[in-house]
Short mmCIF file of C-alpha atoms in Angstrom, two decimals:
data_model
loop_
_atom_site.label_atom_id
_atom_site.label_comp_id
_atom_site.label_asym_id
_atom_site.label_seq_id
_atom_site.Cartn_x
_atom_site.Cartn_y
_atom_site.Cartn_z
CA MET Q 1 0.00 0.00 0.00
CA ASP Q 2 1.27 3.46 -0.87
CA GLU Q 3 1.06 5.23 2.47
CA VAL Q 4 2.28 8.53 1.06
CA LEU Q 5 -0.50 8.49 -1.54
CA LEU Q 6 -2.99 7.75 1.22
CA ARG Q 7 -1.62 10.65 3.28
CA SER Q 8 -1.79 13.01 0.33
CA LEU Q 9 -5.55 12.40 0.05
CA ILE Q 10 -6.30 13.35 3.66
CA PRO Q 11 -6.59 17.17 3.45
CA GLY Q 12 -8.84 16.87 0.40
CA VAL Q 13 -11.14 14.42 2.17
CA LEU Q 14 -11.33 16.72 5.17
CA THR Q 15 -12.25 19.75 3.07
CA VAL Q 16 -15.05 17.72 1.44
CA LEU Q 17 -16.48 16.92 4.86
CA VAL Q 18 -16.22 20.54 5.93
CA ARG Q 19 -17.94 21.68 2.75
CA ARG Q 20 -20.75 19.24 3.49
CA GLY Q 21 -21.32 20.97 6.77
CA ALA Q 22 -19.13 19.05 9.21
CA ASP Q 23 -17.37 21.32 11.66
CA PHE Q 24 -13.58 21.12 11.49
CA ALA Q 25 -13.02 19.30 14.80
CA ALA Q 26 -15.60 16.53 14.24
CA GLY Q 27 -14.75 16.22 10.56
CA GLU Q 28 -11.05 15.88 11.34
CA ASP Q 29 -11.77 13.15 13.89
CA ALA Q 30 -13.85 11.29 11.33
CA VAL Q 31 -11.11 11.53 8.71
CA GLN Q 32 -8.57 10.22 11.23
CA ASP Q 33 -10.85 7.25 12.00
CA ALA Q 34 -11.20 6.55 8.29
CA LEU Q 35 -7.43 6.81 7.87
CA VAL Q 36 -6.80 4.29 10.64
CA GLU Q 37 -9.39 1.95 9.06
CA ALA Q 38 -7.73 2.36 5.66
CA LEU Q 39 -4.31 1.46 7.09
CA GLY Q 40 -5.87 -1.74 8.42
CA ALA Q 41 -8.06 -2.69 5.47
CA TRP Q 42 -6.26 -1.53 2.33
CA PRO Q 43 -3.23 -3.86 2.35
CA ALA Q 44 -5.56 -6.88 2.01
CA ASP Q 45 -8.32 -5.20 0.05
CA PRO Q 46 -7.18 -2.07 -1.83
CA PRO Q 47 -10.06 0.08 -3.07
CA ARG Q 48 -10.41 0.98 -6.74
CA ASP Q 49 -11.12 4.62 -5.83
CA PRO Q 50 -9.07 5.43 -2.71
CA ARG Q 51 -10.35 8.98 -2.42
CA GLY Q 52 -13.99 7.96 -2.82
CA TRP Q 53 -13.48 5.18 -0.24
CA LEU Q 54 -12.01 7.62 2.26
CA ILE Q 55 -14.79 10.17 1.76
CA THR Q 56 -17.50 7.52 2.13
CA VAL Q 57 -15.99 5.99 5.25
CA ALA Q 58 -15.09 9.34 6.83
CA TRP Q 59 -18.59 10.70 6.19
CA ARG Q 60 -20.11 7.57 7.73
CA LYS Q 61 -17.83 7.95 10.77
CA PHE Q 62 -18.85 11.57 11.02
CA LEU Q 63 -22.56 10.67 10.92
CA ASP Q 64 -22.05 7.88 13.46
CA ALA Q 65 -20.36 10.31 15.80
CA THR Q 66 -23.03 12.95 15.46
CA ARG Q 67 -25.99 10.55 15.42
CA ALA Q 68 -27.08 11.87 18.79
CA ASP Q 69 -27.77 15.13 17.05
CA ALA Q 70 -31.44 14.61 16.20
CA ALA Q 71 -31.71 17.54 13.83
CA ARG Q 72 -28.83 16.29 11.76
CA ARG Q 73 -30.36 12.85 11.75
CA ARG Q 74 -33.65 14.17 10.43
CA ARG Q 75 -31.87 16.08 7.71
CA GLU Q 76 -29.94 12.95 6.86
CA ASP Q 77 -33.19 10.97 6.61
CA ARG Q 78 -34.66 13.64 4.36
CA GLU Q 79 -31.72 13.60 2.02
CA GLY Q 80 -31.40 9.85 2.12
CA GLY Q 81 -28.22 7.86 1.68
CA LEU Q 82 -24.70 9.11 1.32
CA PRO Q 83 -23.94 12.26 -0.60
CA GLU Q 84 -21.79 12.00 -3.72
CA PRO Q 85 -18.04 12.53 -3.24
CA GLY Q 86 -18.18 15.73 -5.27
CA PRO Q 87 -15.40 17.28 -7.32
CA ALA Q 88 -11.75 17.18 -6.26
CA PRO Q 89 -11.06 19.92 -3.72
CA ALA Q 90 -9.62 23.17 -4.95
CA ALA Q 91 -6.03 23.85 -3.96
CA ASP Q 92 -7.46 26.84 -2.16
CA ASP Q 93 -9.32 24.61 0.32
CA THR Q 94 -6.16 22.71 1.19
CA LEU Q 95 -4.40 26.00 1.73
CA LYS Q 96 -7.03 27.11 4.23
CA LEU Q 97 -6.34 23.94 6.21
CA TYR Q 98 -2.66 24.87 6.41
CA PHE Q 99 -3.57 28.29 7.76
CA LEU Q 100 -6.02 26.89 10.30
CA CYS Q 101 -3.59 24.25 11.60
CA ALA Q 102 -0.81 26.83 11.98
CA HIS Q 103 -3.10 29.44 13.49
CA PRO Q 104 -1.20 32.00 15.61
CA ALA Q 105 -3.41 31.16 18.62
CA LEU Q 106 -1.78 27.71 18.75
CA THR Q 107 1.47 26.92 20.51
CA PRO Q 108 4.21 25.65 18.17
CA SER Q 109 3.93 22.07 19.44
CA SER Q 110 0.14 22.08 18.96
CA ALA Q 111 0.38 23.60 15.50
CA VAL Q 112 2.94 20.98 14.49
CA ALA Q 113 0.81 18.10 15.78
CA LEU Q 114 -2.39 19.39 14.20
CA THR Q 115 -0.68 20.05 10.86
CA LEU Q 116 0.83 16.58 10.78
CA ARG Q 117 -2.56 15.00 11.45
CA ALA Q 118 -5.04 17.12 9.49
CA VAL Q 119 -2.82 18.13 6.56
CA GLY Q 120 -0.14 15.44 6.71
CA GLY Q 121 -2.47 12.50 7.23
CA LEU Q 122 -0.35 10.92 9.94
CA THR Q 123 -2.03 8.93 12.68
CA THR Q 124 -1.92 10.12 16.28
CA ARG Q 125 0.21 7.09 17.10
CA GLN Q 126 2.79 7.95 14.43
CA ILE Q 127 2.99 11.55 15.60
CA ALA Q 128 3.30 10.47 19.23
CA ARG Q 129 6.12 8.07 18.39
CA ALA Q 130 7.94 10.67 16.34
CA TYR Q 131 7.87 13.13 19.23
CA LEU Q 132 8.49 10.48 21.92
CA VAL Q 133 5.35 11.15 23.94
CA PRO Q 134 2.58 8.73 24.94
CA GLU Q 135 -0.22 8.42 22.38
CA ALA Q 136 -2.83 9.63 24.90
CA THR Q 137 -0.79 12.79 25.48
CA MET Q 138 -0.55 13.49 21.77
CA ALA Q 139 -4.30 12.82 21.34
CA GLN Q 140 -5.02 15.38 24.06
CA ARG Q 141 -2.64 17.91 22.52
CA ILE Q 142 -4.47 17.57 19.21
CA SER Q 143 -7.97 17.85 20.68
CA ARG Q 144 -6.96 20.91 22.69
CA ALA Q 145 -5.52 22.45 19.54
CA LYS Q 146 -8.79 21.79 17.72
CA ARG Q 147 -10.77 23.41 20.52
CA THR Q 148 -8.49 26.44 20.30
CA VAL Q 149 -9.22 26.95 16.61
CA SER Q 150 -12.87 25.87 16.80
CA GLY Q 151 -14.15 29.42 16.44
CA VAL Q 152 -11.93 30.19 13.47
CA ARG Q 153 -13.71 30.16 10.15
CA LEU Q 154 -12.12 28.36 7.25
CA ASP Q 155 -12.85 31.12 4.79
CA ARG Q 156 -10.02 33.58 5.33
CA PRO Q 157 -6.41 33.34 4.29
CA GLY Q 158 -3.95 33.41 7.15
CA ASP Q 159 -0.35 34.41 7.50
CA VAL Q 160 2.01 32.44 5.25
CA ALA Q 161 4.90 33.07 7.66
CA THR Q 162 3.23 31.15 10.52
CA VAL Q 163 2.66 28.12 8.27
CA LEU Q 164 6.27 28.21 7.08
CA ARG Q 165 7.53 28.28 10.67
CA VAL Q 166 5.50 25.17 11.46
CA LEU Q 167 6.76 23.33 8.38
CA TYR Q 168 10.33 24.35 9.21
CA LEU Q 169 9.92 22.94 12.74
CA VAL Q 170 8.68 19.65 11.33
CA PHE Q 171 11.60 19.51 8.88
CA ASN Q 172 14.12 20.00 11.67
CA GLU Q 173 12.82 16.99 13.59
CA GLY Q 174 14.50 14.74 11.02
CA TYR Q 175 13.90 11.02 11.20
CA SER Q 176 12.10 9.91 14.32
CA GLY Q 177 9.91 6.94 15.14
CA ASP Q 178 8.78 5.27 11.93
CA VAL Q 179 8.15 8.52 10.07
CA ASP Q 180 10.67 10.56 8.11
CA LEU Q 181 9.52 13.98 9.26
CA SER Q 182 11.97 15.83 7.02
CA ALA Q 183 10.59 14.08 3.94
CA GLU Q 184 7.08 14.71 5.25
CA ALA Q 185 7.83 18.42 5.69
CA ILE Q 186 9.14 18.57 2.14
CA ARG Q 187 5.99 16.88 0.85
CA LEU Q 188 3.76 19.32 2.74
CA THR Q 189 5.79 22.33 1.62
CA ARG Q 190 5.71 21.11 -1.96
CA GLN Q 191 1.94 20.70 -1.72
CA MET Q 192 1.66 24.21 -0.33
CA ALA Q 193 3.92 25.65 -3.03
CA ALA Q 194 1.55 24.12 -5.58
CA ALA Q 195 -1.40 25.85 -3.90
CA ILE Q 196 0.03 29.33 -3.45
CA ASP Q 197 2.39 31.46 -5.50
CA HIS Q 198 4.67 32.94 -2.86
CA PRO Q 199 8.46 33.40 -3.08
CA GLU Q 200 9.05 32.49 0.57
CA VAL Q 201 7.13 29.21 0.25
CA ALA Q 202 9.38 28.44 -2.70
CA GLY Q 203 12.36 29.65 -0.67
CA LEU Q 204 11.57 27.27 2.18
CA LEU Q 205 11.03 24.37 -0.23
CA ALA Q 206 14.42 25.11 -1.85
CA LEU Q 207 16.07 25.36 1.56
CA MET Q 208 14.64 22.02 2.65
CA LEU Q 209 15.66 20.29 -0.56
CA LEU Q 210 19.21 21.67 -0.39
CA HIS Q 211 19.64 20.56 3.23
CA HIS Q 212 17.95 17.22 2.70
CA ALA Q 213 20.34 16.59 -0.19
CA ARG Q 214 23.22 16.42 2.28
CA ARG Q 215 21.54 14.10 4.75
CA ALA Q 216 23.31 10.88 3.77
CA ALA Q 217 26.70 12.60 4.05
CA ARG Q 218 25.93 14.24 7.38
CA THR Q 219 26.34 11.11 9.52
CA ALA Q 220 29.12 8.54 9.46
CA ALA Q 221 28.46 4.79 9.50
CA ASP Q 222 28.78 4.82 13.31
CA GLY Q 223 26.12 7.53 13.61
CA SER Q 224 28.53 10.36 14.43
CA LEU Q 225 28.09 13.83 12.91
CA VAL Q 226 30.21 14.79 9.92
CA PRO Q 227 30.78 18.57 9.66
CA LEU Q 228 30.08 20.22 6.31
CA ALA Q 229 33.77 20.73 5.49
CA GLU Q 230 34.49 17.00 5.94
CA GLN Q 231 31.46 15.57 4.16
CA ASP Q 232 31.90 13.28 1.18
CA ARG Q 233 30.27 15.56 -1.37
CA GLY Q 234 29.88 12.64 -3.74
CA ARG Q 235 27.13 11.43 -1.44
CA TRP Q 236 25.09 14.59 -1.80
CA ASP Q 237 21.83 14.07 -3.67
CA THR Q 238 22.41 15.95 -6.92
CA HIS Q 239 18.76 15.65 -8.01
CA ALA Q 240 17.53 17.34 -4.85
CA ILE Q 241 20.20 20.03 -5.22
CA ALA Q 242 19.27 20.68 -8.85
CA GLU Q 243 15.58 20.93 -7.98
CA GLY Q 244 16.30 23.21 -5.03
CA VAL Q 245 18.48 25.53 -7.11
CA VAL Q 246 15.88 25.83 -9.89
CA ILE Q 247 13.12 26.61 -7.39
CA LEU Q 248 15.34 29.13 -5.60
CA GLN Q 249 16.38 30.93 -8.79
CA ALA Q 250 12.76 31.32 -9.85
CA ALA Q 251 11.91 32.69 -6.41
CA LEU Q 252 14.84 35.12 -6.31
CA ALA Q 253 13.89 36.42 -9.77
CA ARG Q 254 10.68 37.73 -8.23
CA ASP Q 255 12.77 40.23 -6.28
CA ARG Q 256 10.87 39.77 -3.03
CA LEU Q 257 13.65 38.50 -0.82
CA GLY Q 258 12.79 36.82 2.47
CA GLU Q 259 14.72 34.91 5.10
CA TYR Q 260 14.06 31.44 3.68
CA GLN Q 261 15.26 32.50 0.23
CA ALA Q 262 18.40 34.02 1.76
CA GLN Q 263 19.08 30.86 3.78
CA ALA Q 264 18.49 28.74 0.69
CA ALA Q 265 20.92 30.95 -1.25
CA ILE Q 266 23.60 30.18 1.36
CA ALA Q 267 22.82 26.46 1.18
CA ALA Q 268 23.03 26.67 -2.63
CA LEU Q 269 26.49 28.27 -2.46
CA HIS Q 270 27.67 25.34 -0.35
CA ALA Q 271 26.10 22.96 -2.83
CA ASP Q 272 27.97 24.70 -5.68
CA ALA Q 273 31.37 23.89 -4.19
CA PHE Q 274 32.83 20.57 -5.32
CA THR Q 275 35.26 20.71 -2.39
CA ALA Q 276 35.07 22.61 0.89
CA GLU Q 277 38.04 24.74 -0.25
CA GLU Q 278 36.12 25.98 -3.29
CA THR Q 279 33.34 27.46 -1.14
CA ASP Q 280 32.62 31.08 -2.01
CA TRP Q 281 32.74 32.38 1.56
CA VAL Q 282 32.82 36.03 0.51
CA GLN Q 283 29.46 35.67 -1.17
CA ILE Q 284 28.15 33.66 1.79
CA VAL Q 285 29.07 36.53 4.13
CA GLU Q 286 27.15 38.89 1.84
CA TRP Q 287 24.09 36.66 2.08
CA TYR Q 288 24.41 36.57 5.87
CA ASP Q 289 24.44 40.37 5.80
CA GLU Q 290 21.21 40.30 3.76
CA LEU Q 291 19.75 37.76 6.16
CA ALA Q 292 20.70 39.85 9.20
CA GLY Q 293 18.69 42.69 7.69
CA LEU Q 294 15.62 40.44 7.31
CA THR Q 295 15.55 38.85 10.76
CA ASP Q 296 16.76 39.85 14.20
CA SER Q 297 17.78 36.26 15.01
CA PRO Q 298 21.17 36.29 16.77
CA VAL Q 299 21.80 32.78 15.39
CA VAL Q 300 22.23 34.42 11.97
CA LEU Q 301 25.01 36.62 13.36
CA LEU Q 302 26.66 33.59 14.94
CA ASN Q 303 26.69 31.75 11.62
CA ARG Q 304 27.91 34.93 9.97
CA ALA Q 305 30.90 34.95 12.33
CA VAL Q 306 31.79 31.44 11.10
CA ALA Q 307 31.56 32.63 7.50
CA VAL Q 308 33.66 35.72 8.26
CA GLY Q 309 36.25 33.42 9.83
CA GLU Q 310 36.45 31.50 6.56
CA ALA Q 311 36.36 34.55 4.29
CA ASP Q 312 38.71 36.90 6.18
CA GLY Q 313 40.56 34.58 8.54
CA PRO Q 314 39.95 33.31 12.08
CA ARG Q 315 40.95 36.61 13.76
CA ALA Q 316 38.21 38.43 11.85
CA GLY Q 317 35.79 35.65 12.79
CA LEU Q 318 36.71 35.98 16.48
CA ALA Q 319 36.24 39.75 16.25
CA ALA Q 320 32.75 39.22 14.79
CA LEU Q 321 32.01 36.70 17.54
CA ALA Q 322 33.18 39.06 20.29
CA GLY Q 323 30.20 41.32 19.72
CA LEU Q 324 27.70 38.49 20.34
CA ASP Q 325 26.23 37.13 23.56
CA PRO Q 326 28.29 34.11 24.76
CA ALA Q 327 25.05 32.61 26.13
CA LEU Q 328 23.87 31.98 22.54
CA PRO Q 329 23.54 28.28 21.72
CA ARG Q 330 26.71 27.07 19.92
CA TRP Q 331 28.63 30.29 20.70
CA THR Q 332 31.28 28.29 22.58
CA ALA Q 333 31.53 25.70 19.81
CA VAL Q 334 32.05 28.42 17.20
CA SER Q 335 34.65 30.08 19.40
CA ALA Q 336 36.47 26.75 19.79
CA HIS Q 337 36.49 26.24 16.02
CA LEU Q 338 37.86 29.74 15.33
CA HIS Q 339 40.56 29.39 18.01
CA GLU Q 340 41.63 26.09 16.49
CA ARG Q 341 41.90 27.69 13.06
CA ASP Q 342 43.91 30.46 14.68
CA GLY Q 343 46.36 27.85 15.99
CA ASP Q 344 45.49 28.22 19.68
CA LEU Q 345 44.90 24.54 20.35
CA ASP Q 346 44.92 24.77 24.15
CA THR Q 347 42.09 27.29 24.20
CA ALA Q 348 40.25 25.43 21.46
CA ALA Q 349 40.41 22.11 23.35
CA ARG Q 350 39.14 23.74 26.54
CA LEU Q 351 36.29 25.44 24.65
CA TYR Q 352 35.29 22.26 22.78
CA ALA Q 353 35.00 20.43 26.11
CA GLU Q 354 32.94 23.31 27.50
CA ALA Q 355 30.78 23.39 24.38
CA ALA Q 356 30.16 19.64 24.74
CA ARG Q 357 28.81 20.22 28.25
CA LYS Q 358 26.46 22.87 26.87
CA ALA Q 359 25.31 20.88 23.82
CA THR Q 360 21.57 20.38 23.53
CA ASN Q 361 21.62 17.12 21.61
CA LEU Q 362 23.53 13.91 21.96
CA ALA Q 363 25.06 13.78 18.48
CA GLU Q 364 26.42 17.30 18.86
CA ARG Q 365 27.72 16.57 22.34
CA ASP Q 366 29.56 13.49 21.14
CA HIS Q 367 30.94 15.39 18.16
CA LEU Q 368 32.26 18.23 20.34
CA THR Q 369 33.75 15.77 22.85
CA ARG Q 370 35.56 14.08 19.94
CA GLN Q 371 36.87 17.47 18.79
CA ALA Q 372 38.28 18.15 22.26
CA ALA Q 373 39.77 14.66 22.34
CA ARG Q 374 41.33 15.11 18.89
CA LEU Q 375 43.06 18.32 19.98
CA HIS Q 376 44.26 16.77 23.24
CA VAL Q 377 45.90 13.98 21.25
CA ARG Q 378 47.66 16.57 19.06
CA LEU Q 379 48.71 18.62 22.08
CA ASP Q 380 50.12 15.53 23.80
CA VAL Q 381 52.20 14.73 20.71
CA HIS Q 382 53.48 18.33 20.66
CA ARG Q 383 54.39 18.17 24.33
CA ARG Q 384 56.23 14.87 23.99
CA ARG Q 385 58.21 16.26 21.07
CA SER Q 386 59.21 19.42 22.93
CA ASP Q 387 60.11 17.36 26.03
CA GLN Q 388 62.50 15.28 23.91
CA LYS Q 389 64.32 18.38 22.64
CA MET A 1 8.87 -8.94 34.89
CA ALA A 2 10.18 -6.06 36.95
CA LYS A 3 11.44 -2.69 35.86
CA TYR A 4 14.74 -1.27 36.97
CA LEU A 5 16.33 2.11 36.50
CA LEU A 6 20.04 2.11 35.71
CA LEU A 7 21.38 5.50 36.72
CA LYS A 8 24.60 6.93 35.43
CA HIS A 9 26.10 9.80 37.45
CA TYR A 10 28.26 12.70 36.39
CA ARG A 11 28.99 13.15 40.09
CA GLY A 12 27.96 11.42 43.26
CA ALA A 13 28.84 7.81 42.47
CA PRO A 14 32.06 6.27 43.80
CA ALA A 15 34.98 6.85 41.42
CA ALA A 16 35.25 4.46 38.50
CA VAL A 17 38.33 2.24 38.18
CA ASN A 18 39.28 3.71 34.79
CA ASP A 19 38.35 7.27 35.71
CA VAL A 20 39.48 9.57 32.88
CA PRO A 21 37.26 12.44 31.58
CA MET A 22 35.93 11.68 28.12
CA ASP A 23 37.59 14.64 26.39
CA ARG A 24 40.93 13.08 27.42
CA TRP A 25 40.24 9.86 25.52
CA THR A 26 41.18 9.50 21.87
CA PRO A 27 38.40 10.09 19.32
CA GLU A 28 38.53 6.36 18.46
CA GLU A 29 38.02 5.44 22.11
CA ILE A 30 35.00 7.74 22.24
CA SER A 31 33.56 6.09 19.14
CA ALA A 32 34.15 2.63 20.59
CA HIS A 33 32.37 3.66 23.79
CA ILE A 34 29.34 5.08 21.97
CA GLN A 35 29.17 1.99 19.77
CA TYR A 36 29.22 -0.25 22.85
CA MET A 37 26.32 1.69 24.41
CA GLN A 38 24.29 1.55 21.17
CA ASP A 39 24.94 -2.16 20.73
CA PHE A 40 23.96 -2.80 24.34
CA ALA A 41 20.61 -1.03 23.91
CA ALA A 42 19.99 -2.74 20.57
CA ARG A 43 20.69 -6.16 22.07
CA LEU A 44 18.29 -5.49 24.95
CA GLU A 45 15.63 -4.44 22.48
CA LYS A 46 16.06 -7.80 20.74
CA THR A 47 15.75 -9.70 24.01
CA GLY A 48 12.66 -7.69 24.88
CA GLU A 49 14.24 -6.13 27.96
CA PHE A 50 14.82 -2.53 26.85
CA VAL A 51 12.30 0.14 27.87
CA ASP A 52 13.95 3.53 27.54
CA GLY A 53 17.25 5.33 27.67
CA GLN A 54 17.95 9.05 27.89
CA ALA A 55 20.89 11.34 28.50
CA LEU A 56 20.64 14.56 30.49
CA ALA A 57 22.46 17.85 30.18
CA PRO A 58 24.88 18.38 33.05
CA GLU A 59 23.42 21.65 34.28
CA GLY A 60 19.96 21.99 35.76
CA THR A 61 17.99 24.47 37.80
CA PHE A 62 16.26 24.12 41.16
CA VAL A 63 12.73 25.50 41.18
CA ARG A 64 10.19 25.93 43.96
CA TYR A 65 6.76 27.44 44.55
CA ASP A 66 6.92 30.89 46.12
CA GLY A 67 3.32 31.50 47.08
CA GLU A 68 0.08 32.57 45.45
CA GLY A 69 0.44 35.00 42.56
CA ARG A 70 4.21 34.94 42.64
CA PRO A 71 6.47 33.44 40.00
CA PRO A 72 8.39 30.33 41.03
CA VAL A 73 11.80 30.84 42.55
CA THR A 74 14.69 29.39 40.61
CA ASP A 75 18.17 28.75 41.86
CA GLY A 76 21.32 26.96 40.85
CA PRO A 77 22.92 25.19 39.25
CA PHE A 78 24.88 24.40 42.39
CA ALA A 79 28.45 23.37 41.84
CA GLU A 80 28.51 21.74 45.28
CA THR A 81 25.50 19.46 44.67
CA LYS A 82 26.81 16.01 45.45
CA ASP A 83 24.66 14.02 43.08
CA LEU A 84 24.41 14.74 39.37
CA ILE A 85 22.55 12.35 37.09
CA ALA A 86 24.03 11.95 33.61
CA GLY A 87 21.37 9.68 32.17
CA TRP A 88 19.41 6.53 32.61
CA MET A 89 18.33 3.31 31.06
CA ILE A 90 15.16 1.52 32.05
CA ILE A 91 15.09 -2.24 31.66
CA ASP A 92 12.31 -4.74 32.18
CA VAL A 93 13.74 -8.06 33.33
CA ASP A 94 12.64 -11.27 35.03
CA THR A 95 14.90 -11.18 38.04
CA TYR A 96 17.04 -8.91 40.19
CA GLU A 97 20.01 -11.10 39.25
CA ARG A 98 19.45 -10.36 35.56
CA ALA A 99 19.28 -6.62 36.31
CA VAL A 100 22.62 -6.81 38.14
CA GLU A 101 24.14 -8.82 35.30
CA LEU A 102 23.07 -6.20 32.74
CA ALA A 103 24.24 -3.27 34.88
CA GLY A 104 27.61 -5.03 35.13
CA GLU A 105 27.80 -5.32 31.35
CA LEU A 106 26.93 -1.67 30.88
CA SER A 107 29.61 -0.70 33.40
CA ALA A 108 32.15 -2.61 31.30
CA ALA A 109 31.77 -0.11 28.44
CA PRO A 110 35.23 0.72 27.10
CA GLY A 111 36.86 4.03 28.07
CA ALA A 112 40.38 5.45 28.07
CA GLY A 113 42.91 3.06 26.55
CA GLY A 114 40.04 0.91 25.29
CA ARG A 115 39.81 -0.65 28.77
CA PRO A 116 36.48 -1.04 30.62
CA ILE A 117 35.51 2.00 32.68
CA HIS A 118 34.28 -0.12 35.62
CA GLU A 119 31.92 2.75 36.31
CA TRP A 120 29.52 2.51 39.25
CA LEU A 121 25.93 2.47 38.05
CA GLU A 122 23.03 2.81 40.43
CA LEU A 123 20.35 0.14 40.13
CA ARG A 124 16.92 1.15 41.43
CA PRO A 125 13.81 -1.03 41.25
CA PHE A 126 10.54 0.64 40.21
CA LEU A 127 7.74 0.49 42.73
CA THR A 128 5.03 -1.54 41.05
CA GLU A 129 1.26 -1.38 40.93
CA PRO A 130 -0.37 -3.70 43.48
CA PRO A 131 -1.01 -7.12 41.98
CA ALA A 132 -4.52 -7.77 40.66
CA ALA A 133 -4.81 -11.12 42.39
CA ILE A 134 -3.97 -10.83 46.05
CA THR A 135 -2.86 -14.11 47.64
CA GLU A 136 -3.26 -14.32 51.36
#
């Protein structure tokens, strides 16, 4: 069974139910029930018309759930039988679902969960496993999110930026549980890009594709992180890079620059370099300057300091770093890297060890500990040599 | 089956036999250690005895209630705190003896020089739900 195809049908089925008069919360529950039934039934007995099957079953679930509502029941009796599936939903309807699920009234974690279920067509169990929380907790998070947006009408466009933030969050989760959330985020962003002509949606899609292209090269066989400069660039996915670059160029030609386009431009410059040495750091610094003008995120300035260190030398990088708050995540790691490039291995080793203690994820912590260890080995060799003299 | 918590300490446990901070190992020794831990968890998954494993950041904050309408008080981290948990693994095993056996294996993870760390791990049984059938 093609689970991705099944998932891609979900938002359309939901919009059909809503158009037939189901409210969003009850309709979404019914679609989820139909989805779970499909996952059980389709492998043995695939339907000829998957979309029609889902609409029929979801509508029946919806009616079952609202049977207590006498008025609805009478209307149902009057109309008799199941309504026709109707035409395929307009892209516009799907888009409204994106806006609703990323509504600014929702917390980021709720918006992510609701988007993955109502737009992404994932089951509550899959979402719970991906985020390492009990299924009951995730179910509650989703129903609370639905209550929060229950008064919101599905007829107004929302803010594209809030949807993009949610999709970006999903992308960054990577591979967790039995769902590839990065691939899922790309699918959802692609679907959104097809529904709305917006340079930042295209920018985010390009950014995701360009980063995703490096995924295989980003971890070694033993699971450890491989920094960009050391990645085997032959393992980068050239198809994803080519697609990302084409999408980005079309977006940039519109001359409405945004932060995702700028980030994608930086990722594209890395993708352009056949070796780390060929990287056009001067142009990357220029893009970071553009980016710094578009967002007040201090993380941008931190990454800019790394780029300055490559373009103008480690001293210049350290000078750029000196103006930033040392409490920033990864500040210490960046400082360690720049000190190493400057030849101050003692300081670098100390800072790598400190950065490892401050790391917020295990892979990064292990990587930074290895960096400290690597420098200590070099320092020990130096010391032994100078002792022998 | 009974669940046990295997606690690894940054501080507070008796000193390990092979007690060298990780950033003083070689990168290869670090990789070997991580591989051992991953293999251990994978093997326990296969035997149906693995429940969960998590690592914790070294620095935390103490928080307490400060009365109606007031924000909670936070304090720390305290450098002098004796006990500092580094992470845990939860296992579900048939006997206490099996739990001790597994904790011993985990403590044998290789460290500096590729030799076992002989690290002290704390083994704590979970308090269980009362049994459904009470025998008197």
